[in-house]
mmCIF file of C-alpha atoms in Angstrom:
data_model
loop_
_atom_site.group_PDB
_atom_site.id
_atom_site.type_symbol
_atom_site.label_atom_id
_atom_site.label_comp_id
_atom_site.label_asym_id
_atom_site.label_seq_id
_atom_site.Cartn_x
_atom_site.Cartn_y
_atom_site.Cartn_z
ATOM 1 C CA UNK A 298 33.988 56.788 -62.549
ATOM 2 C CA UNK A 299 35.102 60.597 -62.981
ATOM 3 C CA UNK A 300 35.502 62.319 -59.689
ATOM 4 C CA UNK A 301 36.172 65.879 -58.235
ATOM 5 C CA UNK A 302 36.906 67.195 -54.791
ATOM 6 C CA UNK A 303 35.289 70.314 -53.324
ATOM 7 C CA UNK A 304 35.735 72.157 -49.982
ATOM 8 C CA UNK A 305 32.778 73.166 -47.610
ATOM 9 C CA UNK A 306 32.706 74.990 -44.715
ATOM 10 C CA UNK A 307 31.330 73.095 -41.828
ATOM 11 C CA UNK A 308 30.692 75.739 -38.627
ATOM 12 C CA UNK A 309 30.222 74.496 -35.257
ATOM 13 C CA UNK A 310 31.862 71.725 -35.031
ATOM 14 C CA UNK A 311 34.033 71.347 -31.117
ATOM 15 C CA UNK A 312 35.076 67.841 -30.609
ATOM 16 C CA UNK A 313 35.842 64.420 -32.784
ATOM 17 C CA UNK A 314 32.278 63.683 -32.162
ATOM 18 C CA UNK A 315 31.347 66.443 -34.638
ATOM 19 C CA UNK A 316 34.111 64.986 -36.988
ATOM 20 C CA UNK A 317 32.724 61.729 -36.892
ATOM 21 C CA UNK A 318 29.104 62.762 -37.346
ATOM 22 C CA UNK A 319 30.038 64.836 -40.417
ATOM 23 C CA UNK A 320 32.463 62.472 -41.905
ATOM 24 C CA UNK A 321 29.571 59.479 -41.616
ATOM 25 C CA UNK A 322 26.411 61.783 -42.286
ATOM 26 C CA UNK A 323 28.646 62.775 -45.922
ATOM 27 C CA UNK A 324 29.391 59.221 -46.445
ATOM 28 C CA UNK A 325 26.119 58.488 -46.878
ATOM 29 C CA UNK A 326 25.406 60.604 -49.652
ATOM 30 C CA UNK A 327 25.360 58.652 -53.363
ATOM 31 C CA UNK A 328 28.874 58.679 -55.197
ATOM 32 C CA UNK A 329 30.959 59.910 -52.556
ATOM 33 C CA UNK A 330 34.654 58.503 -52.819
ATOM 34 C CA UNK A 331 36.344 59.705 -50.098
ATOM 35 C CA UNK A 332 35.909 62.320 -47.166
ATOM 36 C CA UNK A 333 38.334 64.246 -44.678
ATOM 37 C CA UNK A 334 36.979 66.438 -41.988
ATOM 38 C CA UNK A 335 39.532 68.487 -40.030
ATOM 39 C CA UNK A 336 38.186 70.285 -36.909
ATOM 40 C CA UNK A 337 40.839 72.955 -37.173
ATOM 41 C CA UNK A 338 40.139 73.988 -40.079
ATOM 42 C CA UNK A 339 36.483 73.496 -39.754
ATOM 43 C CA UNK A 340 35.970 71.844 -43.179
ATOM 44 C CA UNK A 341 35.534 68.907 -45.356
ATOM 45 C CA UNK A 342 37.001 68.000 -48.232
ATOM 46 C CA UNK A 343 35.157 65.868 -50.268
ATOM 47 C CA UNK A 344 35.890 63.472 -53.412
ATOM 48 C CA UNK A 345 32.599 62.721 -55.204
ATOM 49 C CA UNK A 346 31.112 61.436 -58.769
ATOM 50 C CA UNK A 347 29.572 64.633 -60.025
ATOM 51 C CA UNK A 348 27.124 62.315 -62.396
ATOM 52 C CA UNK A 349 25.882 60.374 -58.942
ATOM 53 C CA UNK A 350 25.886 63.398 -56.252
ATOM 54 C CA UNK A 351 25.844 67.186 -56.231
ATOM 55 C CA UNK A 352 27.833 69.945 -54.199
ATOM 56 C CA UNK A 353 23.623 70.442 -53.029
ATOM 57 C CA UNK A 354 23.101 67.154 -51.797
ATOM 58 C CA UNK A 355 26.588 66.999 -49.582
ATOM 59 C CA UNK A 356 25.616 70.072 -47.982
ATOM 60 C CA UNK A 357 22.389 68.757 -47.594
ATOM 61 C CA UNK A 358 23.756 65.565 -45.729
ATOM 62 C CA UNK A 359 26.003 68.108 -43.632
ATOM 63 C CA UNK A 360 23.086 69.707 -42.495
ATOM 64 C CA UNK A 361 20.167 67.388 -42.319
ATOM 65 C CA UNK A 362 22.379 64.327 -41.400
ATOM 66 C CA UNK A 363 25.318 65.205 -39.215
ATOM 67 C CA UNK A 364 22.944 68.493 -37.710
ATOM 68 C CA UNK A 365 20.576 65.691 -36.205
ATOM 69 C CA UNK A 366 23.021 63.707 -35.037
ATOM 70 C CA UNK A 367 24.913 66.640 -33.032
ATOM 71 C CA UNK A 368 21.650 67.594 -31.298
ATOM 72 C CA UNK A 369 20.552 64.404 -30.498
ATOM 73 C CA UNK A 370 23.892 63.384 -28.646
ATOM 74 C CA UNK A 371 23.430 66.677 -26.990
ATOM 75 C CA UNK A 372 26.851 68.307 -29.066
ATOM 76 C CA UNK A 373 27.149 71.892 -28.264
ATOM 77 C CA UNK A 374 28.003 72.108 -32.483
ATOM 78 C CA UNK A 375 24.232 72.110 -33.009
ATOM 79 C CA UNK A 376 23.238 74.884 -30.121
#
C-alpha cells in the first residue's frame, strides 16, 4: 500500500473531546493509516492510501462525522 500525509485545518475544536471526535470520525474513513489531531494547532495530519480514500472524503468525515458528534455531546466546537 502507497501512502501520503496531508494537513487540514480543523476550526472549532476547545477540548480533547473535539480531539477525540475528529481523530475517530477520520478513522473511519477507507484507507486511512494513521491520524494525529493537535488542538493547538487546530489540525490533523493525516496518513492515507490515495487509491482507497480522497483529501474529499477526510474532510467529509471531519465534517459530517466528528461535526455530529460535537453537537450531539453538546461541544461548544459545533456552536
Amino acid at each position: 500500500m502507497s501512502t501520503t500525509t496531508a494537513s487540514f485545518a480543523v476550526e472549532g475544536m476547545t477540548c480533547n473531546g473535539c480531539v477525540r471526535s475528529v481523530t475517530n470520525a477520520i478513522r473511519q474513513a477507507p484507507g486511512v493509516a494513521s491520524v494525529d489531531v493537535s488542538l493547538g494547532e487546530k489540525r490533523a495530519t493525516v496518513t492515507y492510501d490515495p487509491a482507497s480514500c480522497s483529501p474529499a472524503q477526510i474532510v467529509a468525515a471531519i465534517v459530517d462525522g466528528a461535526g455530529g458528534i460535537m453537537r450531539r455531546t453538546g461541544c461548544s466546537a459545533a456552536r
